[in-house]
XYZ file of C-alpha atoms in Angstrom:
590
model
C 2.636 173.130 118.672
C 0.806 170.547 120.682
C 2.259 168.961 123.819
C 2.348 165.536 123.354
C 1.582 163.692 126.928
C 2.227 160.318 128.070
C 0.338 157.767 126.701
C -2.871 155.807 128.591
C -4.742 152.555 127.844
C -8.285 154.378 126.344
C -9.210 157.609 126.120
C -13.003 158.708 126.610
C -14.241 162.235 124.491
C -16.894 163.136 126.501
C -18.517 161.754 130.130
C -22.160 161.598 130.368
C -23.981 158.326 130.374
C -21.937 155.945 127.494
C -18.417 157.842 128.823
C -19.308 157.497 132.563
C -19.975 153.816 132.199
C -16.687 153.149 129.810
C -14.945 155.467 132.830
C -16.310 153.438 135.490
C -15.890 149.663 134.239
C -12.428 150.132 132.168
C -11.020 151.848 135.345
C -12.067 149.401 137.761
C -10.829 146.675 135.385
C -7.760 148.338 135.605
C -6.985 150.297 132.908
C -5.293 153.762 132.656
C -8.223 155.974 131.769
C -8.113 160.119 130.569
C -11.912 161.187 129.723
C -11.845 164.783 128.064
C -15.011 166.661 128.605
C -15.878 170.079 126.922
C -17.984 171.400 129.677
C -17.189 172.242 133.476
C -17.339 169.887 136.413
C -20.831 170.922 138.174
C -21.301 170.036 142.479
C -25.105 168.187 143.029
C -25.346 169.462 146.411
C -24.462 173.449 145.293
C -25.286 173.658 141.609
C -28.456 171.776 141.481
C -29.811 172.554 144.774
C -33.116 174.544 145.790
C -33.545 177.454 144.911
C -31.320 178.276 142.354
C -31.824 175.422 140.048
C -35.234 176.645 139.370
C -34.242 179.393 137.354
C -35.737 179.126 134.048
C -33.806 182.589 132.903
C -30.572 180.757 133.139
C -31.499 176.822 132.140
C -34.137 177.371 130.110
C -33.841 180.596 128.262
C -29.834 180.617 128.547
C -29.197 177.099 128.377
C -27.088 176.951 131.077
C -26.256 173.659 130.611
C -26.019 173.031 127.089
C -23.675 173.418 124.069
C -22.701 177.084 123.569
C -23.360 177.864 119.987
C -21.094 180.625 120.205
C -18.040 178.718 119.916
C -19.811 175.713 117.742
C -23.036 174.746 116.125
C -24.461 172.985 113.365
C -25.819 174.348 109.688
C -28.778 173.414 108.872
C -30.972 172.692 105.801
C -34.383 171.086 104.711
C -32.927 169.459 101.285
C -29.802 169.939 99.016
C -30.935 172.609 97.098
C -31.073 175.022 99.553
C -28.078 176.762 101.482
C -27.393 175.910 105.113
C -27.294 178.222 107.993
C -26.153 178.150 110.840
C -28.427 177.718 114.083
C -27.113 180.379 115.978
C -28.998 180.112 118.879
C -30.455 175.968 120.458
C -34.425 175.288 119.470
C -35.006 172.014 117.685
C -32.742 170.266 120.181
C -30.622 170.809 123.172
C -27.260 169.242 123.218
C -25.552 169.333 126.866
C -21.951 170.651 127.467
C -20.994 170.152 131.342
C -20.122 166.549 133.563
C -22.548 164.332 132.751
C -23.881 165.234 129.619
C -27.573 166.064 128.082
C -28.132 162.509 131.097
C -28.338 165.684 133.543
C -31.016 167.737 131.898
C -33.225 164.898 130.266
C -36.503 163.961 131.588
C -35.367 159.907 132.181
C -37.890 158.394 129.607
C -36.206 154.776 129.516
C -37.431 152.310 127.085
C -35.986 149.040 125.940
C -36.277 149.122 121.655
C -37.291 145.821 120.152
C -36.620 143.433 117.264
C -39.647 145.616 115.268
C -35.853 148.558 115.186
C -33.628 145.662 115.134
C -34.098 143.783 112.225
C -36.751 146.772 110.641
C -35.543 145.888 106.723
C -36.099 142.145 107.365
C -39.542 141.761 109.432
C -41.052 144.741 107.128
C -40.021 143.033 103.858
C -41.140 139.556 105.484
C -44.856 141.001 106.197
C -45.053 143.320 103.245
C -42.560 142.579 100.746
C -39.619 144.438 99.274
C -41.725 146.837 97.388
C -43.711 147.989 100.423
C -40.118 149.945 101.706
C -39.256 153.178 99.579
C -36.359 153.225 97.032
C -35.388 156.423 99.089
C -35.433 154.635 102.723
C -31.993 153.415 103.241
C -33.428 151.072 106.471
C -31.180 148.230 107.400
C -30.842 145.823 110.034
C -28.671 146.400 112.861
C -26.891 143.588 113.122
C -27.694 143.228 116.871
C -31.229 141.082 118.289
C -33.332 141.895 121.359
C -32.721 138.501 123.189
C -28.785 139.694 123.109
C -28.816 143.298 124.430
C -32.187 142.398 127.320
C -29.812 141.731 130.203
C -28.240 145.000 129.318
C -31.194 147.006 129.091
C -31.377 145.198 132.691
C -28.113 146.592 134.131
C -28.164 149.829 132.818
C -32.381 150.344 134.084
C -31.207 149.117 137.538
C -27.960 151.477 137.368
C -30.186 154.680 136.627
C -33.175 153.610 139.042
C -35.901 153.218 136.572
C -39.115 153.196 137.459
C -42.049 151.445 135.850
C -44.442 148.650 135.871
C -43.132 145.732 133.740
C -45.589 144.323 130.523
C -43.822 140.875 129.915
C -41.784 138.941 132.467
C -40.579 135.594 131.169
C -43.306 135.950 128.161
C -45.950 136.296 130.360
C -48.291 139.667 130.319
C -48.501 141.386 133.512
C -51.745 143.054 134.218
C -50.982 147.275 134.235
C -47.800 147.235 132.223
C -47.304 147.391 128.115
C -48.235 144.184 126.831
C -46.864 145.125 123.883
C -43.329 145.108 125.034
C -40.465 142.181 124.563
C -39.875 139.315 127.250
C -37.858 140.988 130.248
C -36.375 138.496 132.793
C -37.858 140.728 136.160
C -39.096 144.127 136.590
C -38.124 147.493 136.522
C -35.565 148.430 139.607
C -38.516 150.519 141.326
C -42.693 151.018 140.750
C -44.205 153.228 138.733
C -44.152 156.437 139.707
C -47.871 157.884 141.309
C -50.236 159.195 138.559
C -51.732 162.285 138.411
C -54.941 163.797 137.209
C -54.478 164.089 133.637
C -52.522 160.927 133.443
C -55.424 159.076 135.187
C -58.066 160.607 132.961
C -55.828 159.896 129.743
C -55.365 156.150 130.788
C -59.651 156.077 130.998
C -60.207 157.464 127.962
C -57.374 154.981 126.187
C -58.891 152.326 128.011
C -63.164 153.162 126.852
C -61.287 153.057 122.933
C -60.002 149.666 123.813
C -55.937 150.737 123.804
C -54.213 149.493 126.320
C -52.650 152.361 128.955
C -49.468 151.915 130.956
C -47.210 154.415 132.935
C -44.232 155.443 130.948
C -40.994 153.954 132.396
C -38.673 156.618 133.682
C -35.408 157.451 135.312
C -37.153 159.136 137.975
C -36.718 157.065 141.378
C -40.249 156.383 142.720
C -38.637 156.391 145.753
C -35.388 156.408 147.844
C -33.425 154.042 146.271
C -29.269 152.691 145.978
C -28.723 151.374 142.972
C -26.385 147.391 142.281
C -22.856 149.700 142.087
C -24.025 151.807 146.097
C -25.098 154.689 144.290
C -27.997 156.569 146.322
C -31.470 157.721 144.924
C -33.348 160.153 146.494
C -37.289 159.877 145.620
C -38.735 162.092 143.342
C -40.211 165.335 144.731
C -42.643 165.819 141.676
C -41.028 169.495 141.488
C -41.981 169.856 138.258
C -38.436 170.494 137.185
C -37.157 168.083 134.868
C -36.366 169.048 131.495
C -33.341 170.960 131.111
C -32.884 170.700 135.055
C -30.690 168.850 137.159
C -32.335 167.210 139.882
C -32.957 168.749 142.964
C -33.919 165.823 145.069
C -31.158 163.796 143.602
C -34.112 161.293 142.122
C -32.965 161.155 138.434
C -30.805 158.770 137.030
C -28.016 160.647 135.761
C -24.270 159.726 135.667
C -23.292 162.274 137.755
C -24.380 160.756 140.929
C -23.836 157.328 139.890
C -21.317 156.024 137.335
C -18.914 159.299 137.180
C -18.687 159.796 140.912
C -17.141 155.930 141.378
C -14.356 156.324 138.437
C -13.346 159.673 139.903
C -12.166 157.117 142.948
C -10.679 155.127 140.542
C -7.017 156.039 140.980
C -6.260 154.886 137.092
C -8.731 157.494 136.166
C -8.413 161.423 135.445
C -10.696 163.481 134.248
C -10.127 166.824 132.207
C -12.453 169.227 131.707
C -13.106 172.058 129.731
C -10.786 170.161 127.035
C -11.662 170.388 123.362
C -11.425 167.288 121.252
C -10.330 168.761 117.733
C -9.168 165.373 116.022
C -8.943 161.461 116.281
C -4.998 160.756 115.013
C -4.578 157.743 112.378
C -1.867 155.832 111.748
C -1.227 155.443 108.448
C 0.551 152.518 108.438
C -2.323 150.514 110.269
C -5.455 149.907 110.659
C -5.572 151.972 113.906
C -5.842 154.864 115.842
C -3.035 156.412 117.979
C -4.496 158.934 120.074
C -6.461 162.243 119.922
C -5.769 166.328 119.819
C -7.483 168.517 122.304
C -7.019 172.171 123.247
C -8.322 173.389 127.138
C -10.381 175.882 125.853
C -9.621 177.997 129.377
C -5.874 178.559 128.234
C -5.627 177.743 124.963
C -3.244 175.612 125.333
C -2.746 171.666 122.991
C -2.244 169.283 124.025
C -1.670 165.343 121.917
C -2.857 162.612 123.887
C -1.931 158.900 122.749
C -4.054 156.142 123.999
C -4.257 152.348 123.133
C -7.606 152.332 122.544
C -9.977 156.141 121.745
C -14.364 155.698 122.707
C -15.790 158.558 121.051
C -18.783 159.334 123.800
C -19.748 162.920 123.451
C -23.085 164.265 121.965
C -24.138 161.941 119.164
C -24.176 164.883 116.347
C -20.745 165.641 118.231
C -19.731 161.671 117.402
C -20.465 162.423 113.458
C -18.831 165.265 113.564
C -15.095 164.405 114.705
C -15.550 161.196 113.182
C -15.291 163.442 109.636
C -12.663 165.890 110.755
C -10.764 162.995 111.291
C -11.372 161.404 108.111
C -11.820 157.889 109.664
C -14.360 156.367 107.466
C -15.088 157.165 104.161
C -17.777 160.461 104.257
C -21.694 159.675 102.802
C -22.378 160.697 99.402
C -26.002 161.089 98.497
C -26.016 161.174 95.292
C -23.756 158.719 94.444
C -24.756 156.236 97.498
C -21.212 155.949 98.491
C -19.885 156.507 101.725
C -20.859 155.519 105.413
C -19.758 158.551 107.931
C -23.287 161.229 107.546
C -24.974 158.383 106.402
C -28.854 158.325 107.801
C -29.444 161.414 110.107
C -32.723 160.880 111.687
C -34.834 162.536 114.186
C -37.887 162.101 115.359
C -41.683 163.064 114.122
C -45.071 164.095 116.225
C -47.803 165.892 117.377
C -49.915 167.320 120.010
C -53.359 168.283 121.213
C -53.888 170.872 123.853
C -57.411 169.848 125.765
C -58.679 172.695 128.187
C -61.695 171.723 131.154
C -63.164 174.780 132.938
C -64.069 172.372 135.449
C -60.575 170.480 136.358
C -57.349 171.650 138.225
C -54.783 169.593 137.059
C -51.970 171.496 139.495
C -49.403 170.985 136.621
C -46.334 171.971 138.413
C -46.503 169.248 140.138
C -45.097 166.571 137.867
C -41.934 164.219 137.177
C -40.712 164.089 133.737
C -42.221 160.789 133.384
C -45.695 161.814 134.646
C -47.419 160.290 131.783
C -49.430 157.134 130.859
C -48.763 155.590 127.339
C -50.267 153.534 124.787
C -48.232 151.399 122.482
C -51.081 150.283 120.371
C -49.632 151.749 117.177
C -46.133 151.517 117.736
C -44.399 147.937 119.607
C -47.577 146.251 117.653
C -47.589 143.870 114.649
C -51.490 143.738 115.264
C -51.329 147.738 114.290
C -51.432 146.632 110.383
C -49.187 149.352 108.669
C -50.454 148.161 105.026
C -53.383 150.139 104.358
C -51.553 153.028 105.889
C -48.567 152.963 103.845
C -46.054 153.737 106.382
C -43.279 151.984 108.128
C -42.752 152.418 111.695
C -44.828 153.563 114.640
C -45.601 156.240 117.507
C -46.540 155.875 120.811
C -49.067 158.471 122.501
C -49.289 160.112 125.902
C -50.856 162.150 128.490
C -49.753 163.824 131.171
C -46.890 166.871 132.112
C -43.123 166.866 131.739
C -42.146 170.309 132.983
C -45.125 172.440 132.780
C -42.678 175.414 133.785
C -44.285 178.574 136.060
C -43.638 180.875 133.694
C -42.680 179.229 130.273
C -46.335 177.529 130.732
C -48.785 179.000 129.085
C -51.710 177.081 127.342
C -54.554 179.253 125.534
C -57.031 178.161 123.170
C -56.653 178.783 119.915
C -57.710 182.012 118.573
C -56.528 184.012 121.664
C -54.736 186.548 121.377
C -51.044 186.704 121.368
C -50.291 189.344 123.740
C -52.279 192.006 125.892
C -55.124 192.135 127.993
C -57.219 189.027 126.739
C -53.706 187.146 126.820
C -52.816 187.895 130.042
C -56.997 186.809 131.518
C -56.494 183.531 128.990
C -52.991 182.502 130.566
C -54.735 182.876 134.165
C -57.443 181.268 133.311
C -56.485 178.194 131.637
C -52.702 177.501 133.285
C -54.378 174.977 135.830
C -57.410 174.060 133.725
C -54.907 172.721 130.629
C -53.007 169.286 129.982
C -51.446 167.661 126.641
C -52.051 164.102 124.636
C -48.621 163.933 122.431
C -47.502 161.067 119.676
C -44.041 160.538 118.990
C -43.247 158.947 116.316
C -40.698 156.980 114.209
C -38.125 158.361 111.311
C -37.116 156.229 108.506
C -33.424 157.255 107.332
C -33.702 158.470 104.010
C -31.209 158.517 101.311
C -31.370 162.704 101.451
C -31.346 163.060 105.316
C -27.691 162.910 106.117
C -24.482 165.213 107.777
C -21.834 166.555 106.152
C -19.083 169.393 106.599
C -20.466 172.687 105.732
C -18.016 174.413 103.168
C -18.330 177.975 104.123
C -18.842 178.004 108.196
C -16.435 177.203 110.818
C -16.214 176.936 114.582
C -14.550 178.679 116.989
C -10.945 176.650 115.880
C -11.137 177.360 112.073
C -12.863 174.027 111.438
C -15.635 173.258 109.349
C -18.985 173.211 110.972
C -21.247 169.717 110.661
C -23.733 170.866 107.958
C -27.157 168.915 108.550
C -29.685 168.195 105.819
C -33.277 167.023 107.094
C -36.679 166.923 106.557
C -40.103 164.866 106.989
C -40.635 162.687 104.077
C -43.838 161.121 102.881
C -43.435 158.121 105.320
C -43.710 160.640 108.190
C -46.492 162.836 106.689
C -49.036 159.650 106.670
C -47.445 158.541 109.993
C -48.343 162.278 111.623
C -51.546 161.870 110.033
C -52.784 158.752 110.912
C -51.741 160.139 114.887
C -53.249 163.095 114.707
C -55.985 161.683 114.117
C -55.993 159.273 116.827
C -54.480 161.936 119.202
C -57.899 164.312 118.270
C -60.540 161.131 118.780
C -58.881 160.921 122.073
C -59.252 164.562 122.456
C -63.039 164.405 122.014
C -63.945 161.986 123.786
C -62.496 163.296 126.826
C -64.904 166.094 125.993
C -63.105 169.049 127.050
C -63.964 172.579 127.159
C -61.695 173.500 124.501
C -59.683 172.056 122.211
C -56.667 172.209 120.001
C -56.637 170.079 117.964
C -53.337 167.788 116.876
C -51.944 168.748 113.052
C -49.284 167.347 111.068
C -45.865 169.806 110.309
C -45.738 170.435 106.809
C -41.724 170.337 107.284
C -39.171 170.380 110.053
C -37.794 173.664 111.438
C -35.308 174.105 114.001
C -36.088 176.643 115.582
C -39.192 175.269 118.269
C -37.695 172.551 120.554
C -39.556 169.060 120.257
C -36.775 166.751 120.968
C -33.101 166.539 121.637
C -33.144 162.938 120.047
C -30.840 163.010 117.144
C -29.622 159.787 115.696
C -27.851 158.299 113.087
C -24.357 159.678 110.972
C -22.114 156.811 112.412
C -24.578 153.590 112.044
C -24.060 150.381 112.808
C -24.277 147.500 110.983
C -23.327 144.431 109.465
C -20.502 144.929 106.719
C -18.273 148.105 106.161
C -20.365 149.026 102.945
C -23.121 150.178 104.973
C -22.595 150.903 108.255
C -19.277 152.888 110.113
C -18.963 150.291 113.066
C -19.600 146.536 113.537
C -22.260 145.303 116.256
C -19.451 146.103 118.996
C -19.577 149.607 117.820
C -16.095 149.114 116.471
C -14.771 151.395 113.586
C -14.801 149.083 110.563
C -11.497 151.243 109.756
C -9.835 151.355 112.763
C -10.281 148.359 115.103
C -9.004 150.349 118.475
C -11.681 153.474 117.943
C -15.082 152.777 119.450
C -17.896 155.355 119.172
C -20.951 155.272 121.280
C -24.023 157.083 121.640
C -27.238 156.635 119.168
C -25.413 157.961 116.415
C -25.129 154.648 115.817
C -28.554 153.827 115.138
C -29.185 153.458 111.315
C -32.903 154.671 112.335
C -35.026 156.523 114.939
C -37.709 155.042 116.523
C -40.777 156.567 118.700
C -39.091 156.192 121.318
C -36.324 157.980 123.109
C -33.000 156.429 122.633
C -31.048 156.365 125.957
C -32.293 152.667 126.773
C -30.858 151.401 123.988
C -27.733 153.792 124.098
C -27.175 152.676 128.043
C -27.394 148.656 127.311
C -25.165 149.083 124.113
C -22.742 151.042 126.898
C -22.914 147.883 128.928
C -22.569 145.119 125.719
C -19.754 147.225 124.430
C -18.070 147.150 127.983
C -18.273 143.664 128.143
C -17.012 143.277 124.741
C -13.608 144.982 125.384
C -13.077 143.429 128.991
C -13.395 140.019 127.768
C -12.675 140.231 124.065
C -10.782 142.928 122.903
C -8.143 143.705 125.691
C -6.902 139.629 125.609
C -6.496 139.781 121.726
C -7.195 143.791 120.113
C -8.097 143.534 116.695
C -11.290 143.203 114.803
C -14.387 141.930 116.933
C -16.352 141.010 113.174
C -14.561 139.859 110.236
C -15.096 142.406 107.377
């Protein structure tokens, strides 16, 4: 039988970036504040210090710090038909399970999403009518506009010490940034950081096609930097280890040396970890929540704890999930279109060409994870006219490194072989002679793409496991190959030795990694018919449960999604301090 504790004002499931910032701001507003975290409390100075966080054995190959499958994973499934399995072991993606969430492993690719994700059903049906969007696409608008959420994207870029070169400032283009990009009121918090070789020659050979190159805004501190709340940046070290890393040098924005270290001194905050949320409890009376179950998954012991007011914050998939083992919100139904929570799973589509020069050394160990120069030609760009393509959305493409590891590194041409003597002469030949051009593209929810609970698997407490149902459809088969091919004239003209050339994937597997950017399963929206939560992120059910994280976006775009994810943290917050607490109830009229 649980223990049922003393109750608090909010309690946070999970601290990385959305839970750090909900810790931070509630606690210094005052509030009584318990965040449960799964994962262990990890020291910066100790745990990610020289040498030992370059061990690729344990982060890389053990996942170190990510979700342990063992005790809970996903099944997974290209279409209905088929039966789900589980993914017994992390490829596709690479949830993180410790203090401060996948925020300390990512690579800090920041980008503010427009009005083109926005309002996507409205400005595509405006330029191309309602026939142009598929049946099958279940794209909405968000309920939420640029102009409302910019001085968030502000706050949270200058809280995680982006660096960048702004595009627009005031709606004027700035000469080396994205002109593509939305009106910003000032630039990013630091300067871009310093290109290297392949980024330089990407950015010429983008520029001789007539695209227009910029460096890709990143969480990386250019340099030594303390950020509005007296958090201090170290400057990037160009280690070359980013991805699935914490930071050595202290240089990546990541809520465990900025937002979680300031509510720990909060003395109306306490944090638990190694405490497994198993349930969000309902009232039934009202149209509330009253609290959560967790078990500390060290003893074994349960515990109830009631709050006022519950943020769900944890791993977006992890979001879905609890959300329907809790049974608040009514679960998706594909077939019969009925349902919100599951509804519109998406990930994210691309490709990549491999270009080898016998006469370059490109040194790709050292890097940052935003060592790469961009072009947003066929992505942020109404000019880019999607009608004789077919397709709705877009992709951005770059060049450059993001964690070229020593010995997980290895670029060959194609045709070499896979192991032996010629393998072993190809890998030492081409390791400093190689670099990557990569599009990432867009996914369009689909009526078929969605999450449920799997009826035969369970995790490590007897519950159902999150089944997931996914594949490309046709809208990001002539996406891919409209990239591709753009990816492979780039290619060529840079005229390397070799190349490999860009192709599109026939379906999704997830087994490779490409990108831990899940979204969708708890949208947002407009009415409680189609979406989970209102434009405050606020169950449509429940008017005290919150649930953050881009499982509330009812699409994915080409780009990653912490931007958006860290300035709906910051809207939210406001929300609650100066809404919500003075009169709880609903924030939008059903």
């Amino acid at each position: 039988m649980a223990t049922k504790l003393k109750e608090v004002d909010a309690v946070i499931i999970g601290l990385g970036w959305t839970g750090g910032i909900l810790a931070k701001e509630l606690a210094e507003a005052g509030l009584k504040v318990v965040a449960l975290e799964r994962g262990a409390m990890r020291n910066a100075a100790s745990d990610y210090a020289v040498p030992n966080i370059r061990d690729e054995l344990r982060y890389v190959v053990r996942h170190d710090l990510m979700q342990n499958t063992a005790r809970d994973t996903i099944t997974v499934r290209n279409n209905p038909t088929q039966e789900a399995l589980p993914m017994r072991r992390l490829g596709s993606f690479l949830p993180g399970e410790v203090v401060g969430g996948s925020a300390v492993h990512w690579s800090g690719h920041t980008w503010r999403w427009t009005d083109m994700e926005f309002k996507v059903r409205s400005m595509y049906e405006e330029r191309y009518g309602k026939n142009f969007i598929p049946a099958d696409m279940t794209i909405q608008d968000w309920g939420i506009t640029y102009a409302e959420l910019e001085p968030y994207y502000d706050r949270f870029e200058y809280t995680a010490a982006v660096s960048g070169k702004a595009g627009n400032i005031k709606g004027e283009i700035q000469a080396g940034g994205n002109p593509f990009e939305a009106p910003r009121a000032r630039d990013y918090a630091l300067p871009a950081l310093t290109p290297i070789l392949s980024s330089v020659m990407f950015a010429e050979a983008a520029k001789n096609a007539g695209y227009h190159p910029f460096p890709r805004p990143s969480a990386n501190a250019s340099r030594a930097y303390t950020n509005p709340d007296g958090a201090k940046f170290g400057a990037c070290q160009y280690c070359g280890f980013c991805q699935r890393f914490g930071c050595e040098a202290n240089a990546k924005g990541s809520p465990h040396i900025t937002v979680i270290p300031i509510a720990m001194r909060q003395p109306s905050f306490e944090l638990r970890t190694h405490a497994w949320v198993t349930k969000v409890l309902k009232d039934p009376k009202a149209k509330k929540v009253t609290g959560v179950t967790y078990t500390n998954i060290l003893t074994g012991e349960e515990f109830e704890q009631p709050a006022g007011v519950v943020l769900l914050c944890a791993y977006a998939i992890n979001n879905v999930h609890l959300m329907l083992l809790s049974g608040t919100g009514q679960p998706y139904d594909p077939a019969a279109q009925t349902g919100v929570v599951g509804k519109n799973y998406c990930y994210q589509n691309g490709v990549g060409a491999t270009l080898f020069f016998e006469d370059k050394s490109f040194n790709p160990f050292i890097s940052a994870g935003g060592s790469n120069v961009t072009i947003d030609d066929f992505n942020i760009n109404w000019a880019f006219d999607r009608g004789p393509h077919g397709f709705v959305g877009g992709y951005n493409v770059a060049g450059g490194f993001n964690t070229p590891l020593p010995i997980g590194y290895r670029p060959v041409p194609s045709g070499t072989p896979r192991w032996g003597k010629a393998w072993k002469a190809a890998t030492a030949k081409w390791y400093q002679t190689a670099m990557v051009i990569n599009a990432s593209g867009a996914v369009m929810a689909n009526r078929n793409n969605y999450y449920d609970l799997d009826p035969t698997y369970r995790n490590a407490f007897g519950q159902p496991l999150m089944r997931m149902t996914f594949d490309y459809k046709e809208n990001e088969q002539k996406m891919g190959r409209h990239a591709a091919k753009v990816v492979n004239d780039l290619a060529k003209a840079m005229n390397p030795t070799h190349l490999s050339e860009a192709s599109v994937r026939a379906s999704w597997s997830v087994v490779p990694y490409q990108s831990t950017h899940n979204t969708g399963g708890t949208i947002m929206g407009t009415n409680p018919r189609e979406s989970a939560v209102n434009r405050y992120l606020q169950s449509w059910d429940c008017h005290n449960l919150f649930t953050v994280g881009a499982n509330v976006f009812p699409h994915n775009s080409s780009y990653n999604p912490t931007g958006p994810v860290g300035a709906l943290t910051y809207w939210l917050v406001d929300a609650i301090k100066n809404r919500y607490l003075k009169n709880p109830g609903p924030l939008v009229q059903a």
